[in-house]
PDB file of C-alpha atoms in Angstrom:
ATOM      1  CA  MET A   1     130.220  87.143 108.438  1.00 50.00           C
ATOM      2  CA  THR A   2     129.641  90.474 108.713  1.00 56.00           C
ATOM      3  CA  GLU A   3     129.394  92.542 105.363  1.00 61.00           C
ATOM      4  CA  GLU A   4     130.709  96.124 105.863  1.00 58.00           C
ATOM      5  CA  LYS A   5     129.461  99.480 104.059  1.00 64.00           C
ATOM      6  CA  GLN A   6     126.369  98.114 102.605  1.00 81.00           C
ATOM      7  CA  ASP A   7     125.090 101.672 102.475  1.00 87.00           C
ATOM      8  CA  ILE A   8     121.812 102.423 101.504  1.00 84.00           C
ATOM      9  CA  LEU A   9     121.957 106.563 100.013  1.00 81.00           C
ATOM     10  CA  GLU A  10     119.517 106.307  97.603  1.00 81.00           C
ATOM     11  CA  ASP A  11     116.251 106.809  97.289  1.00 86.00           C
ATOM     12  CA  PHE A  12     114.814 106.856 100.841  1.00 91.00           C
ATOM     13  CA  TYR A  13     112.018 109.610 102.417  1.00 92.00           C
ATOM     14  CA  GLU A  14     111.761 110.093 105.380  1.00 93.00           C
ATOM     15  CA  ALA A  15     107.545 109.223 105.602  1.00 92.00           C
ATOM     16  CA  ASP A  16     108.114 106.422 102.782  1.00 90.00           C
ATOM     17  CA  GLU A  17     106.997 102.845 102.727  1.00 92.00           C
ATOM     18  CA  LYS A  18     110.235 101.319 102.064  1.00 93.00           C
ATOM     19  CA  ASP A  19     110.901  97.596 102.247  1.00 95.00           C
ATOM     20  CA  ILE A  20     114.639  96.372 101.732  1.00 95.00           C
ATOM     21  CA  GLN A  21     115.741  93.207 101.458  1.00 94.00           C
ATOM     22  CA  PHE A  22     119.089  91.675 103.033  1.00 94.00           C
ATOM     23  CA  THR A  23     120.877  88.677 101.143  1.00 93.00           C
ATOM     24  CA  ILE A  24     122.631  86.651 103.783  1.00 92.00           C
ATOM     25  CA  VAL A  25     125.575  84.051 103.335  1.00 90.00           C
ATOM     26  CA  ASP A  26     127.475  81.742 105.808  1.00 86.00           C
ATOM     27  CA  GLN A  27     131.431  81.371 105.555  1.00 85.00           C
ATOM     28  CA  SER A  28     131.797  79.533 101.940  1.00 88.00           C
ATOM     29  CA  GLY A  29     128.996  81.811 101.029  1.00 88.00           C
ATOM     30  CA  ASP A  30     125.751  79.851 100.893  1.00 91.00           C
ATOM     31  CA  PRO A  31     122.573  81.281 101.384  1.00 92.00           C
ATOM     32  CA  LEU A  32     122.481  81.261 105.513  1.00 91.00           C
ATOM     33  CA  ASP A  33     119.481  78.880 106.385  1.00 91.00           C
ATOM     34  CA  LEU A  34     116.967  81.569 108.536  1.00 93.00           C
ATOM     35  CA  ASP A  35     114.504  79.030 109.465  1.00 91.00           C
ATOM     36  CA  GLY A  36     113.405  79.748 112.883  1.00 92.00           C
ATOM     37  CA  ALA A  37     116.142  82.700 113.560  1.00 94.00           C
ATOM     38  CA  GLU A  38     115.876  85.813 114.890  1.00 96.00           C
ATOM     39  CA  ILE A  39     116.635  88.808 113.446  1.00 97.00           C
ATOM     40  CA  THR A  40     116.274  92.098 114.301  1.00 98.00           C
ATOM     41  CA  TRP A  41     117.112  95.717 112.669  1.00 97.00           C
ATOM     42  CA  ALA A  42     118.229  98.329 114.515  1.00 97.00           C
ATOM     43  CA  LEU A  43     118.796 102.485 112.962  1.00 97.00           C
ATOM     44  CA  PHE A  44     120.340 104.567 114.795  1.00 96.00           C
ATOM     45  CA  SER A  45     121.471 107.814 115.231  1.00 92.00           C
ATOM     46  CA  ASP A  46     125.649 108.678 114.332  1.00 73.00           C
ATOM     47  CA  ASP A  47     126.487 111.418 115.781  1.00 75.00           C
ATOM     48  CA  GLY A  48     130.092 109.290 116.492  1.00 73.00           C
ATOM     49  CA  LYS A  49     129.464 110.655 120.087  1.00 80.00           C
ATOM     50  CA  ASN A  50     126.454 109.054 121.994  1.00 83.00           C
ATOM     51  CA  PRO A  51     124.494 106.622 119.698  1.00 85.00           C
ATOM     52  CA  HIS A  52     120.981 106.898 119.758  1.00 91.00           C
ATOM     53  CA  VAL A  53     118.667 104.062 118.910  1.00 95.00           C
ATOM     54  CA  GLU A  54     115.791 105.546 116.207  1.00 96.00           C
ATOM     55  CA  LEU A  55     113.809 102.680 115.410  1.00 97.00           C
ATOM     56  CA  MET A  56     114.345  98.698 115.812  1.00 98.00           C
ATOM     57  CA  LYS A  57     112.411  95.777 114.022  1.00 98.00           C
ATOM     58  CA  SER A  58     112.467  91.881 115.110  1.00 98.00           C
ATOM     59  CA  SER A  59     111.937  88.960 113.237  1.00 97.00           C
ATOM     60  CA  LYS A  60     109.141  88.216 116.250  1.00 96.00           C
ATOM     61  CA  LYS A  61     106.471  90.238 113.984  1.00 93.00           C
ATOM     62  CA  GLU A  62     106.202  88.699 110.997  1.00 81.00           C
ATOM     63  CA  ASP A  63     105.295  92.583 109.498  1.00 94.00           C
ATOM     64  CA  GLU A  64     108.604  94.166 110.848  1.00 97.00           C
ATOM     65  CA  ILE A  65     111.068  91.720 109.258  1.00 97.00           C
ATOM     66  CA  GLU A  66     109.833  88.361 107.071  1.00 96.00           C
ATOM     67  CA  VAL A  67     111.988  85.698 105.415  1.00 95.00           C
ATOM     68  CA  THR A  68     111.140  85.525 102.811  1.00 93.00           C
ATOM     69  CA  GLY A  69     113.339  82.803 100.980  1.00 88.00           C
ATOM     70  CA  ALA A  70     117.495  80.786 101.509  1.00 90.00           C
ATOM     71  CA  GLY A  71     118.878  83.356 103.477  1.00 93.00           C
ATOM     72  CA  ILE A  72     117.247  86.381 102.635  1.00 95.00           C
ATOM     73  CA  CYS A  73     114.872  87.965 104.425  1.00 96.00           C
ATOM     74  CA  VAL A  74     113.480  92.100 103.611  1.00 96.00           C
ATOM     75  CA  VAL A  75     112.807  95.023 107.063  1.00 97.00           C
ATOM     76  CA  HIS A  76     109.536  95.766 106.242  1.00 97.00           C
ATOM     77  CA  LEU A  77     109.202 100.235 106.901  1.00 95.00           C
ATOM     78  CA  LEU A  78     106.019 101.959 106.626  1.00 94.00           C
ATOM     79  CA  PRO A  79     105.587 105.369 107.580  1.00 92.00           C
ATOM     80  CA  GLY A  80     105.012 105.636 110.763  1.00 93.00           C
ATOM     81  CA  ASP A  81     108.949 104.707 111.381  1.00 95.00           C
ATOM     82  CA  THR A  82     110.534 107.362 109.938  1.00 94.00           C
ATOM     83  CA  LEU A  83     108.302 110.146 110.490  1.00 92.00           C
ATOM     84  CA  GLY A  84     110.804 113.843 111.349  1.00 93.00           C
ATOM     85  CA  LEU A  85     113.579 111.571 110.507  1.00 94.00           C
ATOM     86  CA  TYR A  86     116.047 112.665 108.188  1.00 94.00           C
ATOM     87  CA  GLY A  87     119.354 112.976 107.731  1.00 93.00           C
ATOM     88  CA  THR A  88     122.160 110.503 108.098  1.00 92.00           C
ATOM     89  CA  TYR A  89     122.012 108.190 110.421  1.00 94.00           C
ATOM     90  CA  ARG A  90     123.315 103.568 110.598  1.00 94.00           C
ATOM     91  CA  TYR A  91     121.906 100.828 110.648  1.00 95.00           C
ATOM     92  CA  GLN A  92     122.583  97.209 111.797  1.00 95.00           C
ATOM     93  CA  LEU A  93     121.693  93.358 110.650  1.00 96.00           C
ATOM     94  CA  HIS A  94     121.970  91.135 114.086  1.00 96.00           C
ATOM     95  CA  VAL A  95     121.359  87.619 113.395  1.00 96.00           C
ATOM     96  CA  VAL A  96     120.794  83.965 115.863  1.00 95.00           C
ATOM     97  CA  THR A  97     120.466  81.026 114.894  1.00 90.00           C
ATOM     98  CA  ALA A  98     120.618  77.875 116.002  1.00 81.00           C
ATOM     99  CA  THR A  99     122.911  76.422 113.819  1.00 82.00           C
ATOM    100  CA  GLN A 100     125.312  79.432 113.308  1.00 77.00           C
ATOM    101  CA  GLY A 101     125.254  81.164 116.138  1.00 81.00           C
ATOM    102  CA  SER A 102     124.737  84.859 116.139  1.00 89.00           C
ATOM    103  CA  GLY A 103     125.803  88.248 115.241  1.00 90.00           C
ATOM    104  CA  ILE A 104     125.894  91.495 112.830  1.00 92.00           C
ATOM    105  CA  VAL A 105     125.718  90.094 109.608  1.00 92.00           C
ATOM    106  CA  SER A 106     125.222  93.473 107.977  1.00 93.00           C
ATOM    107  CA  SER A 107     125.995  97.730 108.939  1.00 93.00           C
ATOM    108  CA  GLY A 108     126.033 100.337 106.846  1.00 93.00           C
ATOM    109  CA  LYS A 109     124.611 103.955 106.471  1.00 93.00           C
ATOM    110  CA  VAL A 110     121.695 104.757 105.836  1.00 94.00           C
ATOM    111  CA  TYR A 111     120.545 109.007 104.505  1.00 94.00           C
ATOM    112  CA  ILE A 112     117.031 109.267 104.908  1.00 95.00           C
ATOM    113  CA  ASN A 113     116.365 112.551 102.375  1.00 94.00           C
ATOM    114  CA  ARG A 114     113.387 114.861 104.342  1.00 93.00           C
ATOM    115  CA  SER A 115     109.720 114.870 102.875  1.00 89.00           C
ATOM    116  CA  PHE A 116     107.947 118.317 102.399  1.00 85.00           C
ATOM    117  CA  ALA A 117     104.430 116.356 100.942  1.00 78.00           C
ATOM    118  CA  LYS A 118     104.607 113.819 103.430  1.00 64.00           C
ATOM    119  CA  ARG A 119     100.877 112.799 104.361  1.00 61.00           C
ATOM    120  CA  TYR A 120     100.206 113.041 108.258  1.00 58.00           C
ATOM    121  CA  GLU A 121      97.562 109.766 109.604  1.00 55.00           C
ATOM    122  CA  THR A 122      96.321 112.246 111.423  1.00 46.00           C
ATOM    123  CA  HIS A 123      94.536 114.377 108.448  1.00 45.00           C
ATOM    124  CA  THR A 124      92.621 111.221 106.913  1.00 47.00           C
ATOM    125  CA  ALA A 125      89.246 112.094 107.671  1.00 49.00           C
ATOM    126  CA  PRO A 126      86.868 113.373 104.787  1.00 50.00           C
ATOM    127  CA  VAL A 127      86.441 117.117 104.515  1.00 50.00           C
ATOM    128  CA  TYR A 128      83.390 119.302 103.747  1.00 51.00           C
ATOM    129  CA  LEU A 129      83.041 122.147 101.614  1.00 55.00           C
ATOM    130  CA  GLN A 130      79.825 123.750 101.959  1.00 56.00           C
ATOM    131  CA  GLY A 131      78.401 126.487  99.066  1.00 52.00           C
ATOM    132  CA  GLY A 132      77.458 129.508  99.637  1.00 44.00           C
TER     133      GLY A 132
END
């Protein structure tokens, strides 16, 4: 069962670490059994003409999408995932299970705020100042 218009419009900044939790239910409203499921989350442009995938996460890598309970999964975003991305995008969450089949279970808009105070990983070396 697809949950449409599950928009993420607040508290999302470019280059921030973020966990997005989804609760997935079957047609009767019970939590979907996600044991062994393959889950994919895609973030794509929202220009309406030529959609372009900007970011894709998969449960094949536990550090990307993690099943944390009955019907619950968490998409883990790292700072580098959204560096340079800001504005309005769309997302889709797709699930494939052995017993329930496959399909888009959630979709919506994502608004990523531009960040002006972000940390760049390439600037992590210590800087030493010399006194005169």
